Amino acid sequence: MLSLTQDPLNEVIFNGKSYHLDLAFDTVLQYLQLSSDDDLSKEEKVEYAITLFLDEQDLPNDPEFYELIFKAVNEEITADPYGNNMPNSNPFGLAPIKYFDYVQDAEAIFASFMREYKINLLKQRGKMHWREFKALFDGLSENSYMQRIISIRQRDLSEVDDSKMRQQLTEAKSYYALDEPQKEEDKQEHVAQTSALSAMFKAMQGQVKKGG
């Protein structure tokens, strides 16, 4: 998670040598897309993830190195300062899948950062660290475009008594609906992307242990 006294993670030390980690927000977003791509095999995802985070560095041929990398990146991406002591809590780290999608909501996120922070995210690619992006994203006000969309998706129609307002909310939910509707059991359990991400890294760790 973001610290005000230490730099965010940008390198790992293995056998006395430093290796740069690219954890710019756009790199992490590319990884999130990669991890949910069902057309790629586990081995391909491992290879692409290594390329994303480590680029073209001279890397050691040691499974322990990649275990260290995946563990460090996983912790950096999914760490959240709140809710860790609540049983069955749904951390805000990457928000429930049903509430937003970094790809589909890219324009709303861009507009929200421009309006609230005067930050052009297109110009921050390769620069802004994931933890900075996440802190700013989580801090968007309820009046921001992105948070208004999330509020529409979260709001329960049964709580709206007025028929006209219910119809308006229904239309808004339809308009802002995510492309891939979640299964009902997923909605009830509030499955978070953090869980999927952690599972993905564990799978990667298992793969490198096998030398795959």
PDB file of C-alpha atoms in Angstrom:
ATOM      1  CA  MET A   1       0.000   0.000   0.000  1.00  0.00           C
ATOM      2  CA  LEU A   2       1.040   3.611  -0.393  1.00  0.00           C
ATOM      3  CA  SER A   3       3.426   5.015   2.198  1.00  0.00           C
ATOM      4  CA  LEU A   4       4.186   8.683   2.851  1.00  0.00           C
ATOM      5  CA  THR A   5       7.638   7.835   4.161  1.00  0.00           C
ATOM      6  CA  GLN A   6       8.848   5.177   1.717  1.00  0.00           C
ATOM      7  CA  ASP A   7       8.962   4.890  -2.042  1.00  0.00           C
ATOM      8  CA  PRO A   8       6.463   2.493  -3.625  1.00  0.00           C
ATOM      9  CA  LEU A   9       7.845  -0.843  -4.761  1.00  0.00           C
ATOM     10  CA  ASN A  10       9.959  -0.455  -7.894  1.00  0.00           C
ATOM     11  CA  GLU A  11      12.685  -3.058  -7.485  1.00  0.00           C
ATOM     12  CA  VAL A  12      13.513  -6.399  -5.917  1.00  0.00           C
ATOM     13  CA  ILE A  13      16.861  -7.687  -4.684  1.00  0.00           C
ATOM     14  CA  PHE A  14      17.816 -11.266  -5.510  1.00  0.00           C
ATOM     15  CA  ASN A  15      21.206 -12.752  -4.685  1.00  0.00           C
ATOM     16  CA  GLY A  16      22.582  -9.277  -4.126  1.00  0.00           C
ATOM     17  CA  LYS A  17      21.454  -7.912  -7.504  1.00  0.00           C
ATOM     18  CA  SER A  18      18.729  -5.313  -8.051  1.00  0.00           C
ATOM     19  CA  TYR A  19      16.008  -5.852 -10.647  1.00  0.00           C
ATOM     20  CA  HIS A  20      13.672  -3.056 -11.731  1.00  0.00           C
ATOM     21  CA  LEU A  21       9.919  -3.692 -11.506  1.00  0.00           C
ATOM     22  CA  ASP A  22       7.605  -1.726 -13.784  1.00  0.00           C
ATOM     23  CA  LEU A  23       4.539  -1.093 -11.644  1.00  0.00           C
ATOM     24  CA  ALA A  24       3.203   1.927 -13.501  1.00  0.00           C
ATOM     25  CA  PHE A  25      -0.584   1.954 -13.362  1.00  0.00           C
ATOM     26  CA  ASP A  26      -0.954   1.201 -17.073  1.00  0.00           C
ATOM     27  CA  THR A  27       1.321  -1.833 -16.743  1.00  0.00           C
ATOM     28  CA  VAL A  28      -0.824  -3.185 -13.925  1.00  0.00           C
ATOM     29  CA  LEU A  29      -3.992  -2.543 -15.941  1.00  0.00           C
ATOM     30  CA  GLN A  30      -2.488  -4.501 -18.832  1.00  0.00           C
ATOM     31  CA  TYR A  31      -1.786  -7.322 -16.408  1.00  0.00           C
ATOM     32  CA  LEU A  32      -5.365  -7.288 -15.149  1.00  0.00           C
ATOM     33  CA  GLN A  33      -6.519  -7.709 -18.745  1.00  0.00           C
ATOM     34  CA  LEU A  34      -3.971 -10.459 -19.266  1.00  0.00           C
ATOM     35  CA  SER A  35      -4.985 -12.379 -16.151  1.00  0.00           C
ATOM     36  CA  SER A  36      -8.629 -12.499 -17.260  1.00  0.00           C
ATOM     37  CA  ASP A  37      -7.875 -13.587 -20.843  1.00  0.00           C
ATOM     38  CA  ASP A  38      -9.275 -17.095 -21.176  1.00  0.00           C
ATOM     39  CA  ASP A  39      -7.666 -17.518 -24.595  1.00  0.00           C
ATOM     40  CA  LEU A  40      -4.190 -17.664 -23.077  1.00  0.00           C
ATOM     41  CA  SER A  41      -2.677 -20.664 -21.336  1.00  0.00           C
ATOM     42  CA  LYS A  42      -1.200 -20.425 -17.862  1.00  0.00           C
ATOM     43  CA  GLU A  43       2.291 -20.677 -19.360  1.00  0.00           C
ATOM     44  CA  GLU A  44       1.587 -17.798 -21.767  1.00  0.00           C
ATOM     45  CA  LYS A  45       0.259 -15.649 -18.936  1.00  0.00           C
ATOM     46  CA  VAL A  46       3.396 -16.308 -16.904  1.00  0.00           C
ATOM     47  CA  GLU A  47       5.593 -15.345 -19.839  1.00  0.00           C
ATOM     48  CA  TYR A  48       3.636 -12.178 -20.646  1.00  0.00           C
ATOM     49  CA  ALA A  49       3.498 -11.137 -16.987  1.00  0.00           C
ATOM     50  CA  ILE A  50       7.262 -11.458 -16.680  1.00  0.00           C
ATOM     51  CA  THR A  51       7.696  -9.321 -19.803  1.00  0.00           C
ATOM     52  CA  LEU A  52       5.279  -6.696 -18.495  1.00  0.00           C
ATOM     53  CA  PHE A  53       6.853  -6.253 -15.078  1.00  0.00           C
ATOM     54  CA  LEU A  54      10.519  -6.974 -15.866  1.00  0.00           C
ATOM     55  CA  ASP A  55      10.837  -5.930 -19.517  1.00  0.00           C
ATOM     56  CA  GLU A  56      14.108  -6.981 -21.199  1.00  0.00           C
ATOM     57  CA  GLN A  57      16.413  -7.268 -18.199  1.00  0.00           C
ATOM     58  CA  ASP A  58      18.948 -10.092 -17.916  1.00  0.00           C
ATOM     59  CA  LEU A  59      17.003 -12.366 -15.571  1.00  0.00           C
ATOM     60  CA  PRO A  60      18.276 -15.345 -13.564  1.00  0.00           C
ATOM     61  CA  ASN A  61      17.154 -18.837 -14.522  1.00  0.00           C
ATOM     62  CA  ASP A  62      15.931 -19.600 -11.020  1.00  0.00           C
ATOM     63  CA  PRO A  63      12.343 -20.469 -10.023  1.00  0.00           C
ATOM     64  CA  GLU A  64      12.887 -18.842  -6.626  1.00  0.00           C
ATOM     65  CA  PHE A  65      13.464 -15.509  -8.353  1.00  0.00           C
ATOM     66  CA  TYR A  66      10.097 -15.640 -10.081  1.00  0.00           C
ATOM     67  CA  GLU A  67       8.363 -16.755  -6.903  1.00  0.00           C
ATOM     68  CA  LEU A  68       9.841 -13.669  -5.243  1.00  0.00           C
ATOM     69  CA  ILE A  69       8.685 -11.449  -8.119  1.00  0.00           C
ATOM     70  CA  PHE A  70       5.111 -12.756  -8.166  1.00  0.00           C
ATOM     71  CA  LYS A  71       4.816 -12.548  -4.393  1.00  0.00           C
ATOM     72  CA  ALA A  72       6.118  -8.956  -4.305  1.00  0.00           C
ATOM     73  CA  VAL A  73       3.915  -7.774  -7.170  1.00  0.00           C
ATOM     74  CA  ASN A  74       0.852  -9.526  -5.786  1.00  0.00           C
ATOM     75  CA  GLU A  75       1.266  -7.892  -2.388  1.00  0.00           C
ATOM     76  CA  GLU A  76       1.848  -4.472  -3.938  1.00  0.00           C
ATOM     77  CA  ILE A  77      -1.189  -4.654  -6.200  1.00  0.00           C
ATOM     78  CA  THR A  78      -3.684  -6.133  -3.747  1.00  0.00           C
ATOM     79  CA  ALA A  79      -2.623  -4.524  -0.454  1.00  0.00           C
ATOM     80  CA  ASP A  80      -5.328  -2.412   1.161  1.00  0.00           C
ATOM     81  CA  PRO A  81      -5.110  -0.282   4.310  1.00  0.00           C
ATOM     82  CA  TYR A  82      -8.706  -0.877   5.403  1.00  0.00           C
ATOM     83  CA  GLY A  83     -11.005  -3.773   6.183  1.00  0.00           C
ATOM     84  CA  ASN A  84      -8.280  -6.317   6.851  1.00  0.00           C
ATOM     85  CA  ASN A  85      -9.626  -7.172  10.304  1.00  0.00           C
ATOM     86  CA  MET A  86     -13.211  -7.691   9.186  1.00  0.00           C
ATOM     87  CA  PRO A  87     -14.270 -11.305   8.642  1.00  0.00           C
ATOM     88  CA  ASN A  88     -15.379 -11.985   5.076  1.00  0.00           C
ATOM     89  CA  SER A  89     -14.751  -8.349   4.244  1.00  0.00           C
ATOM     90  CA  ASN A  90     -14.619  -7.213   0.659  1.00  0.00           C
ATOM     91  CA  PRO A  91     -11.530  -4.988   0.473  1.00  0.00           C
ATOM     92  CA  PHE A  92     -11.749  -1.818  -1.542  1.00  0.00           C
ATOM     93  CA  GLY A  93      -8.367  -2.667  -3.094  1.00  0.00           C
ATOM     94  CA  LEU A  94      -9.683  -3.282  -6.592  1.00  0.00           C
ATOM     95  CA  ALA A  95     -13.403  -3.043  -5.889  1.00  0.00           C
ATOM     96  CA  PRO A  96     -15.946  -5.776  -6.638  1.00  0.00           C
ATOM     97  CA  ILE A  97     -15.976  -6.883 -10.259  1.00  0.00           C
ATOM     98  CA  LYS A  98     -19.627  -5.975 -10.673  1.00  0.00           C
ATOM     99  CA  TYR A  99     -19.099  -2.279  -9.875  1.00  0.00           C
ATOM    100  CA  PHE A 100     -16.519  -1.186 -12.431  1.00  0.00           C
ATOM    101  CA  ASP A 101     -14.148  -2.311 -15.126  1.00  0.00           C
ATOM    102  CA  TYR A 102     -10.884  -0.532 -15.845  1.00  0.00           C
ATOM    103  CA  VAL A 103     -11.238  -1.124 -19.581  1.00  0.00           C
ATOM    104  CA  GLN A 104     -14.926  -0.374 -20.133  1.00  0.00           C
ATOM    105  CA  ASP A 105     -14.870   2.577 -17.713  1.00  0.00           C
ATOM    106  CA  ALA A 106     -11.602   4.030 -19.025  1.00  0.00           C
ATOM    107  CA  GLU A 107     -13.218   7.244 -20.282  1.00  0.00           C
ATOM    108  CA  ALA A 108     -15.069   7.820 -17.012  1.00  0.00           C
ATOM    109  CA  ILE A 109     -11.871   7.247 -15.045  1.00  0.00           C
ATOM    110  CA  PHE A 110      -9.934   9.587 -17.335  1.00  0.00           C
ATOM    111  CA  ALA A 111     -12.608  12.291 -17.053  1.00  0.00           C
ATOM    112  CA  SER A 112     -12.772  11.932 -13.273  1.00  0.00           C
ATOM    113  CA  PHE A 113      -9.004  12.326 -12.839  1.00  0.00           C
ATOM    114  CA  MET A 114      -8.983  15.354 -15.129  1.00  0.00           C
ATOM    115  CA  ARG A 115     -11.856  17.063 -13.325  1.00  0.00           C
ATOM    116  CA  GLU A 116     -10.811  16.323  -9.756  1.00  0.00           C
ATOM    117  CA  TYR A 117      -7.015  16.245  -9.937  1.00  0.00           C
ATOM    118  CA  LYS A 118      -6.241  17.987 -13.243  1.00  0.00           C
ATOM    119  CA  ILE A 119      -4.282  14.843 -14.136  1.00  0.00           C
ATOM    120  CA  ASN A 120      -4.173  13.603 -17.727  1.00  0.00           C
ATOM    121  CA  LEU A 121      -3.756   9.851 -17.283  1.00  0.00           C
ATOM    122  CA  LEU A 122      -2.664   9.415 -20.903  1.00  0.00           C
ATOM    123  CA  LYS A 123       0.366  11.549 -20.129  1.00  0.00           C
ATOM    124  CA  GLN A 124       1.044   9.592 -16.940  1.00  0.00           C
ATOM    125  CA  ARG A 125       1.432   6.215 -18.625  1.00  0.00           C
ATOM    126  CA  GLY A 126       4.757   4.700 -17.661  1.00  0.00           C
ATOM    127  CA  LYS A 127       5.131   7.310 -14.903  1.00  0.00           C
ATOM    128  CA  MET A 128       2.430   7.134 -12.239  1.00  0.00           C
ATOM    129  CA  HIS A 129       2.916   4.177  -9.909  1.00  0.00           C
ATOM    130  CA  TRP A 130      -0.001   1.815  -9.363  1.00  0.00           C
ATOM    131  CA  ARG A 131      -0.239   2.722  -5.667  1.00  0.00           C
ATOM    132  CA  GLU A 132      -0.536   6.432  -6.513  1.00  0.00           C
ATOM    133  CA  PHE A 133      -3.213   5.695  -9.091  1.00  0.00           C
ATOM    134  CA  LYS A 134      -5.126   3.461  -6.673  1.00  0.00           C
ATOM    135  CA  ALA A 135      -5.024   6.019  -3.868  1.00  0.00           C
ATOM    136  CA  LEU A 136      -6.357   8.723  -6.184  1.00  0.00           C
ATOM    137  CA  PHE A 137      -8.958   6.396  -7.675  1.00  0.00           C
ATOM    138  CA  ASP A 138     -10.255   5.411  -4.239  1.00  0.00           C
ATOM    139  CA  GLY A 139     -10.312   9.082  -3.257  1.00  0.00           C
ATOM    140  CA  LEU A 140     -12.578  10.216  -6.083  1.00  0.00           C
ATOM    141  CA  SER A 141     -15.517  12.153  -4.673  1.00  0.00           C
ATOM    142  CA  GLU A 142     -19.103  10.949  -4.916  1.00  0.00           C
ATOM    143  CA  ASN A 143     -19.687  13.704  -7.480  1.00  0.00           C
ATOM    144  CA  SER A 144     -17.053  12.365  -9.870  1.00  0.00           C
ATOM    145  CA  TYR A 145     -18.252  10.745 -13.087  1.00  0.00           C
ATOM    146  CA  MET A 146     -16.791   7.358 -12.107  1.00  0.00           C
ATOM    147  CA  GLN A 147     -18.297   7.316  -8.625  1.00  0.00           C
ATOM    148  CA  ARG A 148     -21.704   8.345  -9.976  1.00  0.00           C
ATOM    149  CA  ILE A 149     -21.591   5.370 -12.346  1.00  0.00           C
ATOM    150  CA  ILE A 150     -20.575   3.045  -9.513  1.00  0.00           C
ATOM    151  CA  SER A 151     -23.407   4.433  -7.378  1.00  0.00           C
ATOM    152  CA  ILE A 152     -25.913   3.688 -10.135  1.00  0.00           C
ATOM    153  CA  ARG A 153     -24.646   0.117 -10.461  1.00  0.00           C
ATOM    154  CA  GLN A 154     -24.736  -0.414  -6.689  1.00  0.00           C
ATOM    155  CA  ARG A 155     -28.138   1.088  -5.996  1.00  0.00           C
ATOM    156  CA  ASP A 156     -30.948  -1.343  -5.266  1.00  0.00           C
ATOM    157  CA  LEU A 157     -34.097  -0.742  -7.311  1.00  0.00           C
ATOM    158  CA  SER A 158     -36.231  -2.035  -4.455  1.00  0.00           C
ATOM    159  CA  GLU A 159     -35.189   0.971  -2.389  1.00  0.00           C
ATOM    160  CA  VAL A 160     -36.774   3.406  -4.871  1.00  0.00           C
ATOM    161  CA  ASP A 161     -40.477   3.924  -4.199  1.00  0.00           C
ATOM    162  CA  ASP A 162     -41.292   6.508  -6.837  1.00  0.00           C
ATOM    163  CA  SER A 163     -42.188   4.730 -10.111  1.00  0.00           C
ATOM    164  CA  LYS A 164     -40.747   7.459 -12.326  1.00  0.00           C
ATOM    165  CA  MET A 165     -37.431   7.513 -10.445  1.00  0.00           C
ATOM    166  CA  ARG A 166     -37.330   3.707 -10.512  1.00  0.00           C
ATOM    167  CA  GLN A 167     -37.771   3.758 -14.274  1.00  0.00           C
ATOM    168  CA  GLN A 168     -35.009   6.337 -14.622  1.00  0.00           C
ATOM    169  CA  LEU A 169     -32.697   4.253 -12.457  1.00  0.00           C
ATOM    170  CA  THR A 170     -33.538   1.126 -14.439  1.00  0.00           C
ATOM    171  CA  GLU A 171     -32.612   2.885 -17.668  1.00  0.00           C
ATOM    172  CA  ALA A 172     -29.412   4.246 -16.126  1.00  0.00           C
ATOM    173  CA  LYS A 173     -28.445   0.763 -14.886  1.00  0.00           C
ATOM    174  CA  SER A 174     -29.029  -0.609 -18.369  1.00  0.00           C
ATOM    175  CA  TYR A 175     -27.011   2.151 -19.992  1.00  0.00           C
ATOM    176  CA  TYR A 176     -24.046   1.798 -17.619  1.00  0.00           C
ATOM    177  CA  ALA A 177     -24.211  -2.000 -17.318  1.00  0.00           C
ATOM    178  CA  LEU A 178     -20.922  -3.842 -17.570  1.00  0.00           C
ATOM    179  CA  ASP A 179     -20.454  -5.875 -20.730  1.00  0.00           C
ATOM    180  CA  GLU A 180     -20.139  -9.196 -18.914  1.00  0.00           C
ATOM    181  CA  PRO A 181     -22.954  -9.680 -16.399  1.00  0.00           C
ATOM    182  CA  GLN A 182     -21.940 -11.476 -13.208  1.00  0.00           C
ATOM    183  CA  LYS A 183     -23.543 -14.680 -12.024  1.00  0.00           C
ATOM    184  CA  GLU A 184     -26.051 -14.183  -9.248  1.00  0.00           C
ATOM    185  CA  GLU A 185     -23.946 -16.121  -6.763  1.00  0.00           C
ATOM    186  CA  ASP A 186     -20.994 -13.858  -7.561  1.00  0.00           C
ATOM    187  CA  LYS A 187     -23.129 -10.784  -6.862  1.00  0.00           C
ATOM    188  CA  GLN A 188     -24.218 -12.178  -3.529  1.00  0.00           C
ATOM    189  CA  GLU A 189     -20.688 -13.035  -2.504  1.00  0.00           C
ATOM    190  CA  HIS A 190     -19.273  -9.735  -3.830  1.00  0.00           C
ATOM    191  CA  VAL A 191     -16.351 -11.470  -5.509  1.00  0.00           C
ATOM    192  CA  ALA A 192     -13.437  -9.037  -5.693  1.00  0.00           C
ATOM    193  CA  GLN A 193     -10.781  -8.807  -8.372  1.00  0.00           C
ATOM    194  CA  THR A 194      -8.222  -9.023  -5.587  1.00  0.00           C
ATOM    195  CA  SER A 195      -9.211 -12.645  -4.966  1.00  0.00           C
ATOM    196  CA  ALA A 196      -8.869 -13.550  -8.622  1.00  0.00           C
ATOM    197  CA  LEU A 197      -5.552 -11.746  -8.794  1.00  0.00           C
ATOM    198  CA  SER A 198      -4.176 -13.557  -5.757  1.00  0.00           C
ATOM    199  CA  ALA A 199      -5.279 -16.880  -7.215  1.00  0.00           C
ATOM    200  CA  MET A 200      -3.576 -16.013 -10.486  1.00  0.00           C
ATOM    201  CA  PHE A 201      -0.270 -15.267  -8.804  1.00  0.00           C
ATOM    202  CA  LYS A 202      -0.473 -18.475  -6.769  1.00  0.00           C
ATOM    203  CA  ALA A 203      -0.984 -20.389 -10.001  1.00  0.00           C
ATOM    204  CA  MET A 204       2.035 -18.618 -11.478  1.00  0.00           C
ATOM    205  CA  GLN A 205       4.118 -19.498  -8.438  1.00  0.00           C
ATOM    206  CA  GLY A 206       3.150 -23.120  -8.834  1.00  0.00           C
ATOM    207  CA  GLN A 207       4.047 -22.988 -12.511  1.00  0.00           C
ATOM    208  CA  VAL A 208       7.555 -21.629 -11.967  1.00  0.00           C
ATOM    209  CA  LYS A 209       8.168 -24.182  -9.237  1.00  0.00           C
ATOM    210  CA  LYS A 210       7.652 -26.842 -11.900  1.00  0.00           C
ATOM    211  CA  GLY A 211      10.024 -24.994 -14.180  1.00  0.00           C
ATOM    212  CA  GLY A 212       7.157 -24.321 -16.638  1.00  0.00           C
TER     213      GLY A 212
END
